[in-house]
C-alpha cells in the first residue's frame, strides 16, 4: 500500500530546487515535499528558511517542488520526506481511508479560496442559480466538489450540466460554459476575467475544505514531534513576516526561485492574506484549524461515496498534538 508510485519515483529522481544545505551540529534535517510548484502559496515557508527562522529552531529545511505527476502522499508515508503539503484537505482524507498512515498537523491558510466564477452578463451568485446552467470543472475531483455544493444547498444535480474543462478561463469567456471553477487567489485568472467576474465561493455556501494542509507520517509525528513543533513555530514567523512585509518577502522568494515574476507574486500575496486571517488565526496562531471541519468533510465525502472502503475516523486524518504543544508560541495572524 505504501509502495512508492511511478509519480513518486519521478519526484525522487528530480533534484530539490534549492541546493542541499550543510547541517550545523545539533540541527535536524527536515525535507518537505510540496504538491505543486513553489510560488507565493509557499512564501511563508521560504521566508522562514531564508531568514534563518528554521535554523534558529534547530531545523535545516529542504523544500522540493511538486507538479502534476508528483504525489507527496506516498513519499511522506514511505519515509522519503518528513513533511508533505497538498492543495486541499480531501487528498489527506482519501489517503487515510485507504489505510495510509498520514495525518494533517497544520494548515497554511484558514479559508479555502475555491470558487465558481461567472460573468456579470449571466451572473451565478447562488447555488440555485446553477439550475439550467453549464458548469466547467477540472477532471481531478472537480465534479465531486460541485456535487457537494449542490447537495449542501438542496439543488437537483440533474438540472446542472457538468462539462470537463482545463484550468484556464477561456471556456467561460468564449461562452462554452456559464461558470468555471478556480481559486480566488489565482492572479492570472482574476486578471483575465477582470471586473466582470462574479464569485460563488464554496466556503461561504457550506462546503468547507482546508487549504494547503501540512501532513506527516503518524508515527513520525509522535517520535520526532520536536522537529514538527519547531517547524510550525518557524513557519508561522515566516508567514507573519510575509504578510507584514510583502514587498521584502517577495524579494526573498524571487531570490530563492528566480523563475518567478515579482509582479505576479506580490499580487498573489495580497490575495492570499484575506484567506489566512480568521478568528482562529488571531486567537490560536498560524497553522491552527477547527477539528469539526474535518468531521464535516468526512461525512460529506462519505455521503458522496468517495471512499473506496470505510470512511476514515477523524483522528486518522488529523492531529492537534503539534498545535497543542506550540500553543502560545505560534505567530498570530490578524
mmCIF file of C-alpha atoms in Angstrom:
data_model
loop_
_atom_site.group_PDB
_atom_site.id
_atom_site.type_symbol
_atom_site.label_atom_id
_atom_site.label_comp_id
_atom_site.label_asym_id
_atom_site.label_seq_id
_atom_site.Cartn_x
_atom_site.Cartn_y
_atom_site.Cartn_z
ATOM 1 C CA UNK A 1 0.000 0.000 0.000
ATOM 2 C CA UNK A 2 2.843 2.337 0.822
ATOM 3 C CA UNK A 3 4.857 1.343 -2.216
ATOM 4 C CA UNK A 4 6.111 4.452 -3.992
ATOM 5 C CA UNK A 5 4.156 5.129 -7.163
ATOM 6 C CA UNK A 6 5.627 5.938 -10.539
ATOM 7 C CA UNK A 7 4.850 9.583 -9.922
ATOM 8 C CA UNK A 8 6.699 9.468 -6.637
ATOM 9 C CA UNK A 9 9.677 7.833 -8.330
ATOM 10 C CA UNK A 10 9.848 10.816 -10.660
ATOM 11 C CA UNK A 11 9.963 13.089 -7.643
ATOM 12 C CA UNK A 12 12.799 11.141 -6.091
ATOM 13 C CA UNK A 13 14.764 11.346 -9.296
ATOM 14 C CA UNK A 14 14.346 15.124 -9.547
ATOM 15 C CA UNK A 15 16.727 17.300 -7.515
ATOM 16 C CA UNK A 16 15.373 19.731 -4.934
ATOM 17 C CA UNK A 17 15.049 23.269 -6.256
ATOM 18 C CA UNK A 18 17.272 24.677 -3.545
ATOM 19 C CA UNK A 19 20.754 23.125 -3.193
ATOM 20 C CA UNK A 20 21.371 20.983 -0.130
ATOM 21 C CA UNK A 21 22.497 22.993 2.858
ATOM 22 C CA UNK A 22 25.195 21.863 5.221
ATOM 23 C CA UNK A 23 23.841 20.866 8.600
ATOM 24 C CA UNK A 24 25.264 22.559 11.650
ATOM 25 C CA UNK A 25 25.973 20.439 14.699
ATOM 26 C CA UNK A 26 22.828 19.720 16.677
ATOM 27 C CA UNK A 27 20.409 20.518 13.855
ATOM 28 C CA UNK A 28 17.800 18.260 12.238
ATOM 29 C CA UNK A 29 17.333 17.724 8.521
ATOM 30 C CA UNK A 30 13.668 18.308 7.566
ATOM 31 C CA UNK A 31 12.692 17.501 3.973
ATOM 32 C CA UNK A 32 9.457 18.985 2.633
ATOM 33 C CA UNK A 33 7.668 17.723 -0.495
ATOM 34 C CA UNK A 34 5.119 20.098 -1.982
ATOM 35 C CA UNK A 35 2.179 19.081 -4.101
ATOM 36 C CA UNK A 36 2.793 21.861 -6.598
ATOM 37 C CA UNK A 37 5.467 24.241 -7.916
ATOM 38 C CA UNK A 38 6.941 26.727 -5.437
ATOM 39 C CA UNK A 39 5.248 30.122 -5.572
ATOM 40 C CA UNK A 40 3.602 32.671 -3.284
ATOM 41 C CA UNK A 41 1.416 29.922 -1.771
ATOM 42 C CA UNK A 42 4.589 28.757 -0.004
ATOM 43 C CA UNK A 43 6.086 32.162 0.711
ATOM 44 C CA UNK A 44 5.959 31.838 4.494
ATOM 45 C CA UNK A 45 7.884 28.570 4.437
ATOM 46 C CA UNK A 46 10.511 30.002 2.084
ATOM 47 C CA UNK A 47 10.907 33.149 4.187
ATOM 48 C CA UNK A 48 11.250 31.081 7.366
ATOM 49 C CA UNK A 49 14.057 29.116 5.767
ATOM 50 C CA UNK A 50 15.835 32.028 4.065
ATOM 51 C CA UNK A 51 15.752 34.346 7.098
ATOM 52 C CA UNK A 52 17.116 31.606 9.343
ATOM 53 C CA UNK A 53 13.990 31.104 11.455
ATOM 54 C CA UNK A 54 14.098 27.354 10.888
ATOM 55 C CA UNK A 55 17.769 27.066 11.772
ATOM 56 C CA UNK A 56 17.139 29.047 14.957
ATOM 57 C CA UNK A 57 14.703 26.265 15.831
ATOM 58 C CA UNK A 58 17.263 23.572 15.004
ATOM 59 C CA UNK A 59 15.896 22.598 11.584
ATOM 60 C CA UNK A 60 17.727 22.596 8.256
ATOM 61 C CA UNK A 61 14.917 22.600 5.723
ATOM 62 C CA UNK A 62 14.910 21.425 2.111
ATOM 63 C CA UNK A 63 11.827 22.233 0.012
ATOM 64 C CA UNK A 64 11.175 20.110 -3.075
ATOM 65 C CA UNK A 65 8.720 21.279 -5.709
ATOM 66 C CA UNK A 66 5.797 19.152 -6.789
ATOM 67 C CA UNK A 67 3.870 19.106 -10.041
ATOM 68 C CA UNK A 68 1.159 17.282 -11.980
ATOM 69 C CA UNK A 69 2.986 13.939 -11.797
ATOM 70 C CA UNK A 70 4.171 14.125 -8.199
ATOM 71 C CA UNK A 71 2.095 12.942 -5.258
ATOM 72 C CA UNK A 72 3.565 13.855 -1.842
ATOM 73 C CA UNK A 73 1.419 11.280 -0.010
ATOM 74 C CA UNK A 74 3.390 8.091 -0.830
ATOM 75 C CA UNK A 75 6.697 9.944 -0.487
ATOM 76 C CA UNK A 76 5.851 11.068 3.043
ATOM 77 C CA UNK A 77 4.136 7.845 4.083
ATOM 78 C CA UNK A 78 7.147 5.799 2.982
ATOM 79 C CA UNK A 79 9.575 7.995 4.923
ATOM 80 C CA UNK A 80 11.293 9.578 1.919
ATOM 81 C CA UNK A 81 10.155 13.017 3.080
ATOM 82 C CA UNK A 82 9.296 14.317 6.540
ATOM 83 C CA UNK A 83 6.547 16.800 5.636
ATOM 84 C CA UNK A 84 4.142 16.958 2.716
ATOM 85 C CA UNK A 85 1.710 19.602 1.600
ATOM 86 C CA UNK A 86 -1.312 19.264 -0.666
ATOM 87 C CA UNK A 87 -3.599 21.919 -2.095
ATOM 88 C CA UNK A 88 -6.661 20.740 -0.160
ATOM 89 C CA UNK A 89 -7.720 18.530 2.739
ATOM 90 C CA UNK A 90 -9.719 15.894 0.754
ATOM 91 C CA UNK A 91 -6.490 14.377 -0.558
ATOM 92 C CA UNK A 92 -5.488 13.517 3.004
ATOM 93 C CA UNK A 93 -8.912 12.056 3.826
ATOM 94 C CA UNK A 94 -8.859 9.844 0.745
ATOM 95 C CA UNK A 95 -5.385 8.556 1.644
ATOM 96 C CA UNK A 96 -6.410 7.850 5.240
ATOM 97 C CA UNK A 97 -9.469 5.929 4.026
ATOM 98 C CA UNK A 98 -7.075 3.529 2.254
ATOM 99 C CA UNK A 99 -5.160 2.950 5.467
ATOM 100 C CA UNK A 100 -2.194 5.157 4.581
ATOM 101 C CA UNK A 101 -0.926 6.402 7.971
ATOM 102 C CA UNK A 102 -0.566 10.154 7.450
ATOM 103 C CA UNK A 103 -2.127 12.990 9.454
ATOM 104 C CA UNK A 104 -2.546 16.721 8.946
ATOM 105 C CA UNK A 105 -0.866 18.713 11.727
ATOM 106 C CA UNK A 106 -1.252 22.331 10.499
ATOM 107 C CA UNK A 107 -2.672 24.422 7.650
ATOM 108 C CA UNK A 108 -1.185 27.411 5.840
ATOM 109 C CA UNK A 109 -4.488 29.217 5.216
ATOM 110 C CA UNK A 110 -7.772 29.433 7.102
ATOM 111 C CA UNK A 111 -10.398 29.801 4.381
ATOM 112 C CA UNK A 112 -10.314 27.841 1.151
ATOM 113 C CA UNK A 113 -10.143 30.120 -1.933
ATOM 114 C CA UNK A 114 -12.012 27.658 -4.208
ATOM 115 C CA UNK A 115 -14.984 29.219 -6.012
ATOM 116 C CA UNK A 116 -17.065 29.217 -9.171
ATOM 117 C CA UNK A 117 -16.735 32.210 -11.479
ATOM 118 C CA UNK A 118 -19.398 33.583 -13.811
ATOM 119 C CA UNK A 119 -19.812 36.838 -15.701
ATOM 120 C CA UNK A 120 -21.995 39.851 -14.902
ATOM 121 C CA UNK A 121 -23.818 39.328 -18.181
ATOM 122 C CA UNK A 122 -25.097 35.963 -16.855
ATOM 123 C CA UNK A 123 -24.410 36.000 -13.094
ATOM 124 C CA UNK A 124 -24.428 32.887 -10.917
ATOM 125 C CA UNK A 125 -24.479 34.296 -7.403
ATOM 126 C CA UNK A 126 -26.043 31.336 -5.557
ATOM 127 C CA UNK A 127 -26.021 27.548 -5.993
ATOM 128 C CA UNK A 128 -29.685 27.787 -7.042
ATOM 129 C CA UNK A 129 -28.619 29.973 -9.971
ATOM 130 C CA UNK A 130 -26.757 26.982 -11.408
ATOM 131 C CA UNK A 131 -30.007 25.270 -12.417
ATOM 132 C CA UNK A 132 -30.091 25.011 -16.214
ATOM 133 C CA UNK A 133 -26.504 26.241 -16.495
ATOM 134 C CA UNK A 134 -23.288 24.686 -17.838
ATOM 135 C CA UNK A 135 -20.555 24.496 -15.200
ATOM 136 C CA UNK A 136 -16.951 23.804 -16.183
ATOM 137 C CA UNK A 137 -14.910 21.703 -13.753
ATOM 138 C CA UNK A 138 -11.415 20.234 -13.767
ATOM 139 C CA UNK A 139 -11.109 16.456 -14.220
ATOM 140 C CA UNK A 140 -9.360 15.734 -10.888
ATOM 141 C CA UNK A 141 -12.136 15.897 -8.294
ATOM 142 C CA UNK A 142 -13.973 18.864 -9.793
ATOM 143 C CA UNK A 143 -17.283 17.059 -10.275
ATOM 144 C CA UNK A 144 -17.241 15.849 -6.659
ATOM 145 C CA UNK A 145 -16.915 19.364 -5.261
ATOM 146 C CA UNK A 146 -19.737 20.588 -7.474
ATOM 147 C CA UNK A 147 -21.932 17.717 -6.274
ATOM 148 C CA UNK A 148 -21.094 18.616 -2.675
ATOM 149 C CA UNK A 149 -22.095 22.249 -3.260
ATOM 150 C CA UNK A 150 -25.374 21.354 -4.943
ATOM 151 C CA UNK A 151 -26.381 18.750 -2.347
ATOM 152 C CA UNK A 152 -25.486 21.019 0.543
ATOM 153 C CA UNK A 153 -27.793 23.672 -0.887
ATOM 154 C CA UNK A 154 -30.650 21.428 -1.987
ATOM 155 C CA UNK A 155 -30.128 21.794 -5.736
ATOM 156 C CA UNK A 156 -31.081 18.903 -8.045
ATOM 157 C CA UNK A 157 -27.811 17.803 -9.654
ATOM 158 C CA UNK A 158 -29.603 16.507 -12.749
ATOM 159 C CA UNK A 159 -30.576 20.084 -13.585
ATOM 160 C CA UNK A 160 -26.960 21.255 -13.846
ATOM 161 C CA UNK A 161 -24.823 20.363 -16.876
ATOM 162 C CA UNK A 162 -21.270 19.449 -15.877
ATOM 163 C CA UNK A 163 -18.574 19.978 -18.513
ATOM 164 C CA UNK A 164 -14.951 18.930 -18.012
ATOM 165 C CA UNK A 165 -12.531 21.705 -18.978
ATOM 166 C CA UNK A 166 -8.919 22.672 -18.439
ATOM 167 C CA UNK A 167 -7.578 25.122 -15.882
ATOM 168 C CA UNK A 168 -7.960 28.392 -17.818
ATOM 169 C CA UNK A 169 -10.854 30.837 -18.153
ATOM 170 C CA UNK A 170 -11.261 30.684 -21.933
ATOM 171 C CA UNK A 171 -14.348 28.409 -21.912
ATOM 172 C CA UNK A 172 -16.183 30.992 -19.798
ATOM 173 C CA UNK A 173 -15.093 33.976 -21.863
ATOM 174 C CA UNK A 174 -15.954 32.216 -25.126
ATOM 175 C CA UNK A 175 -19.412 31.184 -23.909
ATOM 176 C CA UNK A 176 -18.773 27.423 -23.850
ATOM 177 C CA UNK A 177 -19.798 27.319 -20.184
ATOM 178 C CA UNK A 178 -21.678 29.616 -17.806
ATOM 179 C CA UNK A 179 -19.301 29.137 -14.870
ATOM 180 C CA UNK A 180 -15.834 27.771 -14.193
ATOM 181 C CA UNK A 181 -14.123 26.514 -11.048
ATOM 182 C CA UNK A 182 -10.930 28.069 -9.733
ATOM 183 C CA UNK A 183 -9.076 29.631 -6.813
ATOM 184 C CA UNK A 184 -9.880 33.203 -5.857
ATOM 185 C CA UNK A 185 -6.149 33.692 -5.240
ATOM 186 C CA UNK A 186 -5.267 32.840 -8.859
ATOM 187 C CA UNK A 187 -3.803 36.104 -10.167
ATOM 188 C CA UNK A 188 -3.787 35.090 -13.822
ATOM 189 C CA UNK A 189 -7.419 34.006 -13.848
ATOM 190 C CA UNK A 190 -8.627 37.067 -11.939
ATOM 191 C CA UNK A 191 -6.824 39.441 -14.298
ATOM 192 C CA UNK A 192 -8.209 37.639 -17.340
ATOM 193 C CA UNK A 193 -11.772 37.932 -16.041
ATOM 194 C CA UNK A 194 -11.240 41.450 -14.699
ATOM 195 C CA UNK A 195 -14.073 43.340 -13.021
ATOM 196 C CA UNK A 196 -16.625 41.295 -14.947
ATOM 197 C CA UNK A 197 -16.281 38.284 -12.619
ATOM 198 C CA UNK A 198 -18.935 37.088 -10.162
ATOM 199 C CA UNK A 199 -17.653 34.760 -7.421
ATOM 200 C CA UNK A 200 -19.535 31.907 -5.768
ATOM 201 C CA UNK A 201 -17.220 30.569 -3.008
ATOM 202 C CA UNK A 202 -17.520 27.005 -1.713
ATOM 203 C CA UNK A 203 -16.687 28.122 1.822
ATOM 204 C CA UNK A 204 -19.493 30.696 2.032
ATOM 205 C CA UNK A 205 -22.008 28.137 0.780
ATOM 206 C CA UNK A 206 -21.459 25.361 3.293
ATOM 207 C CA UNK A 207 -18.629 23.323 1.762
ATOM 208 C CA UNK A 208 -15.594 23.990 3.950
ATOM 209 C CA UNK A 209 -12.310 22.490 2.812
ATOM 210 C CA UNK A 210 -8.987 23.267 4.478
ATOM 211 C CA UNK A 211 -6.394 24.848 2.180
ATOM 212 C CA UNK A 212 -2.699 23.952 1.955
ATOM 213 C CA UNK A 213 -2.598 21.355 4.763
ATOM 214 C CA UNK A 214 0.744 20.094 6.064
ATOM 215 C CA UNK A 215 0.910 16.380 6.828
ATOM 216 C CA UNK A 216 3.369 13.752 8.025
ATOM 217 C CA UNK A 217 3.541 10.049 8.818
ATOM 218 C CA UNK A 218 1.604 9.356 12.010
ATOM 219 C CA UNK A 219 4.429 7.562 13.798
ATOM 220 C CA UNK A 220 6.976 10.210 12.874
ATOM 221 C CA UNK A 221 4.709 12.916 14.279
ATOM 222 C CA UNK A 222 4.989 11.125 17.613
ATOM 223 C CA UNK A 223 8.628 10.068 17.558
ATOM 224 C CA UNK A 224 10.037 13.290 16.038
ATOM 225 C CA UNK A 225 7.496 15.720 17.459
ATOM 226 C CA UNK A 226 10.153 18.289 18.398
ATOM 227 C CA UNK A 227 11.089 18.756 14.737
ATOM 228 C CA UNK A 228 7.458 19.377 13.743
ATOM 229 C CA UNK A 229 6.868 21.706 16.665
ATOM 230 C CA UNK A 230 9.967 23.650 15.635
ATOM 231 C CA UNK A 231 8.790 23.720 12.025
ATOM 232 C CA UNK A 232 5.398 25.296 12.778
ATOM 233 C CA UNK A 233 6.909 27.861 15.146
ATOM 234 C CA UNK A 234 9.370 28.977 12.467
ATOM 235 C CA UNK A 235 6.909 28.756 9.569
ATOM 236 C CA UNK A 236 4.398 30.864 11.484
ATOM 237 C CA UNK A 237 7.038 33.566 11.881
ATOM 238 C CA UNK A 238 7.746 33.331 8.166
ATOM 239 C CA UNK A 239 4.104 33.741 7.181
ATOM 240 C CA UNK A 240 3.606 36.674 9.550
ATOM 241 C CA UNK A 241 6.708 38.357 8.133
ATOM 242 C CA UNK A 242 5.393 37.823 4.598
ATOM 243 C CA UNK A 243 2.028 39.419 5.355
ATOM 244 C CA UNK A 244 3.573 42.286 7.341
ATOM 245 C CA UNK A 245 6.345 42.903 4.781
ATOM 246 C CA UNK A 246 5.012 41.650 1.422
ATOM 247 C CA UNK A 247 7.498 43.517 -0.784
ATOM 248 C CA UNK A 248 10.535 42.272 1.144
ATOM 249 C CA UNK A 249 9.084 38.766 1.392
ATOM 250 C CA UNK A 250 8.531 38.543 -2.361
ATOM 251 C CA UNK A 251 12.090 39.739 -2.951
ATOM 252 C CA UNK A 252 13.272 36.892 -0.719
ATOM 253 C CA UNK A 253 11.069 34.445 -2.635
ATOM 254 C CA UNK A 254 12.351 35.650 -6.039
ATOM 255 C CA UNK A 255 15.968 35.463 -4.906
ATOM 256 C CA UNK A 256 15.486 31.833 -3.912
ATOM 257 C CA UNK A 257 13.395 30.989 -7.003
ATOM 258 C CA UNK A 258 14.435 33.324 -9.875
ATOM 259 C CA UNK A 259 11.934 31.758 -12.294
ATOM 260 C CA UNK A 260 9.080 33.595 -10.520
ATOM 261 C CA UNK A 261 7.927 37.096 -11.504
ATOM 262 C CA UNK A 262 7.749 39.801 -8.862
ATOM 263 C CA UNK A 263 4.621 41.499 -10.230
ATOM 264 C CA UNK A 264 2.637 38.243 -10.140
ATOM 265 C CA UNK A 265 3.787 37.119 -6.706
ATOM 266 C CA UNK A 266 3.245 40.456 -4.966
ATOM 267 C CA UNK A 267 -0.358 40.482 -6.198
ATOM 268 C CA UNK A 268 -0.822 36.881 -5.093
ATOM 269 C CA UNK A 269 0.424 37.581 -1.561
ATOM 270 C CA UNK A 270 -2.134 40.362 -1.249
ATOM 271 C CA UNK A 271 -4.880 37.977 -2.307
ATOM 272 C CA UNK A 272 -3.690 35.167 -0.044
ATOM 273 C CA UNK A 273 -3.768 37.304 3.071
ATOM 274 C CA UNK A 274 -7.563 37.504 3.060
ATOM 275 C CA UNK A 275 -7.709 33.707 3.236
ATOM 276 C CA UNK A 276 -5.111 33.470 6.021
ATOM 277 C CA UNK A 277 -6.932 35.568 8.582
ATOM 278 C CA UNK A 278 -9.699 34.295 10.847
ATOM 279 C CA UNK A 279 -10.733 34.442 14.480
ATOM 280 C CA UNK A 280 -8.795 31.203 14.947
ATOM 281 C CA UNK A 281 -5.555 32.501 13.412
ATOM 282 C CA UNK A 282 -5.828 35.619 15.564
ATOM 283 C CA UNK A 283 -6.516 33.796 18.822
ATOM 284 C CA UNK A 284 -4.767 30.453 18.374
ATOM 285 C CA UNK A 285 -1.995 31.394 15.943
ATOM 286 C CA UNK A 286 -0.816 30.456 12.472
ATOM 287 C CA UNK A 287 -1.411 26.854 11.406
ATOM 288 C CA UNK A 288 -4.498 26.267 13.556
ATOM 289 C CA UNK A 289 -7.615 24.513 12.290
ATOM 290 C CA UNK A 290 -11.024 23.522 13.640
ATOM 291 C CA UNK A 291 -11.288 19.699 14.005
ATOM 292 C CA UNK A 292 -15.032 19.889 13.365
ATOM 293 C CA UNK A 293 -14.292 20.908 9.780
ATOM 294 C CA UNK A 294 -12.613 17.523 9.309
ATOM 295 C CA UNK A 295 -15.688 15.754 10.687
ATOM 296 C CA UNK A 296 -17.945 17.656 8.304
ATOM 297 C CA UNK A 297 -15.710 16.865 5.325
ATOM 298 C CA UNK A 298 -15.587 13.161 6.103
ATOM 299 C CA UNK A 299 -19.380 12.989 6.392
ATOM 300 C CA UNK A 300 -19.769 14.898 3.132
ATOM 301 C CA UNK A 301 -17.366 12.678 1.177
ATOM 302 C CA UNK A 302 -18.903 9.560 2.683
ATOM 303 C CA UNK A 303 -22.332 10.733 1.525
ATOM 304 C CA UNK A 304 -20.863 11.247 -1.959
ATOM 305 C CA UNK A 305 -19.422 7.695 -1.804
ATOM 306 C CA UNK A 306 -15.871 8.894 -2.393
ATOM 307 C CA UNK A 307 -14.182 6.445 -0.025
ATOM 308 C CA UNK A 308 -13.188 3.128 -1.597
ATOM 309 C CA UNK A 309 -13.511 1.457 1.816
ATOM 310 C CA UNK A 310 -14.874 2.703 5.132
ATOM 311 C CA UNK A 311 -14.863 6.405 5.903
ATOM 312 C CA UNK A 312 -11.786 7.287 7.990
ATOM 313 C CA UNK A 313 -12.033 8.324 11.631
ATOM 314 C CA UNK A 314 -11.279 11.964 12.355
ATOM 315 C CA UNK A 315 -8.216 11.005 14.393
ATOM 316 C CA UNK A 316 -6.852 9.116 11.377
ATOM 317 C CA UNK A 317 -6.724 12.224 9.192
ATOM 318 C CA UNK A 318 -5.563 14.895 11.622
ATOM 319 C CA UNK A 319 -3.903 15.553 14.960
ATOM 320 C CA UNK A 320 -3.797 18.686 17.084
ATOM 321 C CA UNK A 321 -0.838 17.424 19.110
ATOM 322 C CA UNK A 322 1.704 19.686 17.377
ATOM 323 C CA UNK A 323 -0.572 22.721 17.596
ATOM 324 C CA UNK A 324 -1.325 21.996 21.262
ATOM 325 C CA UNK A 325 2.382 21.698 22.074
ATOM 326 C CA UNK A 326 3.111 25.049 20.429
ATOM 327 C CA UNK A 327 0.090 26.901 21.814
ATOM 328 C CA UNK A 328 1.101 30.485 22.584
ATOM 329 C CA UNK A 329 4.360 30.068 20.643
ATOM 330 C CA UNK A 330 2.992 30.422 17.093
ATOM 331 C CA UNK A 331 2.664 33.817 15.413
ATOM 332 C CA UNK A 332 -0.837 35.193 15.406
ATOM 333 C CA UNK A 333 -2.182 36.281 12.022
ATOM 334 C CA UNK A 334 -4.803 39.011 12.394
#
